[in-house]
CSV table of C-alpha atoms in Angstrom, one decimal:
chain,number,residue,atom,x,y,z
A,1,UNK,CA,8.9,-9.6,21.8
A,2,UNK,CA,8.2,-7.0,19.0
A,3,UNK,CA,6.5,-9.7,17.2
A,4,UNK,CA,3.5,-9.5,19.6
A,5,UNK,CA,2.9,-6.5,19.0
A,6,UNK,CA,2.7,-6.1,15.7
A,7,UNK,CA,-0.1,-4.2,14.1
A,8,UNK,CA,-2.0,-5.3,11.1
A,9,UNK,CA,-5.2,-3.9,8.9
A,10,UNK,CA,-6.4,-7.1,8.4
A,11,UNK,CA,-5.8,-10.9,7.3
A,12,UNK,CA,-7.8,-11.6,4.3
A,13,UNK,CA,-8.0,-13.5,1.7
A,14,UNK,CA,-5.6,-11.6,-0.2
A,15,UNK,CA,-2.8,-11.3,2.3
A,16,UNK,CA,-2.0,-9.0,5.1
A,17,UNK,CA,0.4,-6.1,6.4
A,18,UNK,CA,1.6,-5.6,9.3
A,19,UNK,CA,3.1,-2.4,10.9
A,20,UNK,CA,5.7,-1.5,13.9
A,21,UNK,CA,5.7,2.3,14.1
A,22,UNK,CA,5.6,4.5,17.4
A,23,UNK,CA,2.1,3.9,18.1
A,24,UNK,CA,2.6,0.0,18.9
A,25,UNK,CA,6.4,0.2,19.6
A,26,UNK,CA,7.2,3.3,21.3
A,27,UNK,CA,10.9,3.3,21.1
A,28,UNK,CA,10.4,3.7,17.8
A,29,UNK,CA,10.3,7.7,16.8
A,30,UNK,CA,11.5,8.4,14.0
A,31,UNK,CA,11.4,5.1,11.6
A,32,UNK,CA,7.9,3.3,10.8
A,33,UNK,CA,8.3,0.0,8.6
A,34,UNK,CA,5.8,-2.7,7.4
A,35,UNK,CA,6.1,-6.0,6.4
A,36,UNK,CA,3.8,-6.9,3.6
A,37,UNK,CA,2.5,-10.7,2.8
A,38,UNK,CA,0.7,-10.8,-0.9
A,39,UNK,CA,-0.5,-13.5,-1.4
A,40,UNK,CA,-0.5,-15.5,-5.0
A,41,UNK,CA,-2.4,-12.9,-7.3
A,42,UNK,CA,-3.5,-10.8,-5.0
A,43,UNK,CA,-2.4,-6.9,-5.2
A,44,UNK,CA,-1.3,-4.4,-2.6
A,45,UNK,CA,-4.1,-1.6,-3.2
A,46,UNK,CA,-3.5,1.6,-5.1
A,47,UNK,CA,-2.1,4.1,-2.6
A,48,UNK,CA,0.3,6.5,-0.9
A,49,UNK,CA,1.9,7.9,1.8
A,50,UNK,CA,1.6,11.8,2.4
A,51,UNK,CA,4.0,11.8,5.1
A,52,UNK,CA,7.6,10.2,3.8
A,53,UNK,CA,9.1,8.6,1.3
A,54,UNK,CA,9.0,4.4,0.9
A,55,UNK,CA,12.3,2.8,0.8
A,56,UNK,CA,11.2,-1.5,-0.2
A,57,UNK,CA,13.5,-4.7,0.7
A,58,UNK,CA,11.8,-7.7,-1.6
A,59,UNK,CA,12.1,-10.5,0.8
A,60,UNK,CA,10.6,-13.6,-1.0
A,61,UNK,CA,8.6,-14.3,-3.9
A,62,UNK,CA,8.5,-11.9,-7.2
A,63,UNK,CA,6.0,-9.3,-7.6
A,64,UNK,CA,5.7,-6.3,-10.1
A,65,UNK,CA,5.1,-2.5,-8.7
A,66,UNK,CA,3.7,0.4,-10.7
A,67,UNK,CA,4.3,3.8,-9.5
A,68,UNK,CA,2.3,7.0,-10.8
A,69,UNK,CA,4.1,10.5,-11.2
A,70,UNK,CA,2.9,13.3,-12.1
A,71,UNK,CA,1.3,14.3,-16.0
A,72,UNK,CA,0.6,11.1,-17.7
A,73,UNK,CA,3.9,9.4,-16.1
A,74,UNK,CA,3.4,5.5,-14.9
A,75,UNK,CA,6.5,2.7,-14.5
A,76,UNK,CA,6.2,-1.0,-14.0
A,77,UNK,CA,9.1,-2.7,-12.9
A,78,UNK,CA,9.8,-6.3,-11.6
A,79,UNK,CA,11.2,-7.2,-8.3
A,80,UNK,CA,12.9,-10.4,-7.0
A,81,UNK,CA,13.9,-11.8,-3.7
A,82,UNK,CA,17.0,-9.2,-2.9
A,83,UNK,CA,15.8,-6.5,-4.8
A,84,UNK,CA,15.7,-2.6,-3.3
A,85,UNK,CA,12.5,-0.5,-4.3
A,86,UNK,CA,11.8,3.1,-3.7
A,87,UNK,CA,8.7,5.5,-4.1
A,88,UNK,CA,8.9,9.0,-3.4
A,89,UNK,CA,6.3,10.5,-0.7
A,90,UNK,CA,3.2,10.9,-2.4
A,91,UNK,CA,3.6,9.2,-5.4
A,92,UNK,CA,0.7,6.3,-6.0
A,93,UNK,CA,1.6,2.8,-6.2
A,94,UNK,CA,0.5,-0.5,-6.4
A,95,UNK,CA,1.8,-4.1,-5.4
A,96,UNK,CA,0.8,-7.2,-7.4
A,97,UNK,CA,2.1,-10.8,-6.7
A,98,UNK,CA,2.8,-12.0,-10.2
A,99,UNK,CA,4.3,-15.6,-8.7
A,100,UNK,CA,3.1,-18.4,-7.1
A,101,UNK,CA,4.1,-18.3,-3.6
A,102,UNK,CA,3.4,-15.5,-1.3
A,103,UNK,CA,5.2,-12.7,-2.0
A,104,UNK,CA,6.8,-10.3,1.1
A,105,UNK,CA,8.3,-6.9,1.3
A,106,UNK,CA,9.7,-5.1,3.9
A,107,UNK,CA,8.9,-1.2,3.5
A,108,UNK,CA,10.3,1.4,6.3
A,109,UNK,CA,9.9,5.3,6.2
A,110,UNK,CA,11.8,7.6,8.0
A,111,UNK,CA,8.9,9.3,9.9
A,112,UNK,CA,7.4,8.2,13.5
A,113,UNK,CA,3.9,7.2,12.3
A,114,UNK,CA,2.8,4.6,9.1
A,115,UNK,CA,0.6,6.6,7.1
A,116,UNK,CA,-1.6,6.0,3.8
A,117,UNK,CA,-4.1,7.1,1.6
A,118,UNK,CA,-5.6,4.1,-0.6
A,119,UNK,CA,-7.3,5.0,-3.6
A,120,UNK,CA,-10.6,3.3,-2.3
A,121,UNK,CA,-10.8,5.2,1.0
A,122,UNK,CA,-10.5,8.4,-0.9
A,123,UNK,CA,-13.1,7.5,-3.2
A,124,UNK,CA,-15.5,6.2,-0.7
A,125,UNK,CA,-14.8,9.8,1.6
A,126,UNK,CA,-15.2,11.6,-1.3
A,127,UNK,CA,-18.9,13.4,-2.1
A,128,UNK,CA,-20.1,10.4,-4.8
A,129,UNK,CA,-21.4,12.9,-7.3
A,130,UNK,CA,-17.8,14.9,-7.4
A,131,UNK,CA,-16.2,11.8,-8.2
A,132,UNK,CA,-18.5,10.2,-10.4
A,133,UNK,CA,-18.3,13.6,-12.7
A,134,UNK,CA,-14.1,13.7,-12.4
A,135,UNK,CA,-13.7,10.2,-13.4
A,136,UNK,CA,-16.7,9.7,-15.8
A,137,UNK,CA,-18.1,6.8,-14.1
A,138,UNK,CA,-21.8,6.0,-12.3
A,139,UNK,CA,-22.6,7.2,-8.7
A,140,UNK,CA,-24.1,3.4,-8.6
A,141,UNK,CA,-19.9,2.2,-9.7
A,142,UNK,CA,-18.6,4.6,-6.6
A,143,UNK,CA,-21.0,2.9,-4.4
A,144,UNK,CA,-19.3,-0.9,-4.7
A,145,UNK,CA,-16.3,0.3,-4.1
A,146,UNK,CA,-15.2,-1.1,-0.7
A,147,UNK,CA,-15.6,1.0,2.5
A,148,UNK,CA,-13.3,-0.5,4.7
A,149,UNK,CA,-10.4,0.2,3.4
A,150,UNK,CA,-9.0,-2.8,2.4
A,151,UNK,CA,-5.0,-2.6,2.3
A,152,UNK,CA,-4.8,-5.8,0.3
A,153,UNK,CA,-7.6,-7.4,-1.9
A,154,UNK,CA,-7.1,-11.0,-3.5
A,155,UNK,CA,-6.9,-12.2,-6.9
């Protein structure tokens, strides 16, 4: 039943994510989750989430995750079927699949409502010329960047 209906941003190439939160299953107030299918190579975009914190069940295939702090802070760690992973709210991240099989995760939050911010989205919404000066790259660079917001992009 809750299978059906299942949200997702979209099936590409690289994989897909689909969410149950209180907008598709209204029981559902106070936890959101998503499950996340990578597939082999392909990355879960650079993001986060301004409204909780991400608590990560590894489900099946191994993957590595960098997370971004604050300063010039960055981890990478590797994850395995039956591992636990957890980014504080806020915090950018990133996904990759580093095996060859699909890789899934299981990510909840304790808040009614999935929410994220990918890296490309804010780029993309962001005046080009503003952007191009902060990070010392071409308005004509801003403008490939995809538009659509893509949640997972392929190898």
């Amino acid at each position: 039943m809750l299978a059906d209906n299942l949200s997702f941003a979209q099936e590409p190439r690289g994989g897909i994510v689909r969410v149950a939160d209180s907008k598709n299953f209204t029981v559902s107030t106070t936890i959101a989750a998503a499950l996340l299918t990578i597939r082999p190579g392909g990355m879960r975009e650079m993001h986060w989430h301004p409204n909780a914190d991400e608590w990560q069940y590894w489900i099946k295939g191994k993957g590595t995750m960098t997370i971004f702090n604050t300063g010039p802070n960055a981890v990478t760690m590797d994850f395995n079927p039956g591992d636990i992973g957890y980014v504080k709210q806020n915090l950018g991240h990133y996904i990759k699949n580093t095996g060859n099989t699909d890789l899934q995760v299981l990510e909840v939050f304790r808040a009614p409502q999935f929410m994220d911010v990918s890296l490309s989205d804010w780029i993309t919404h962001t005046p080009p010329e503003l952007v191009a000066q902060h990070l010392n790259v071409s308005v004509e660079t801003i403008a490939k960047f995809p538009r659509d917001k893509p949640e997972i992009v392929p190898a």
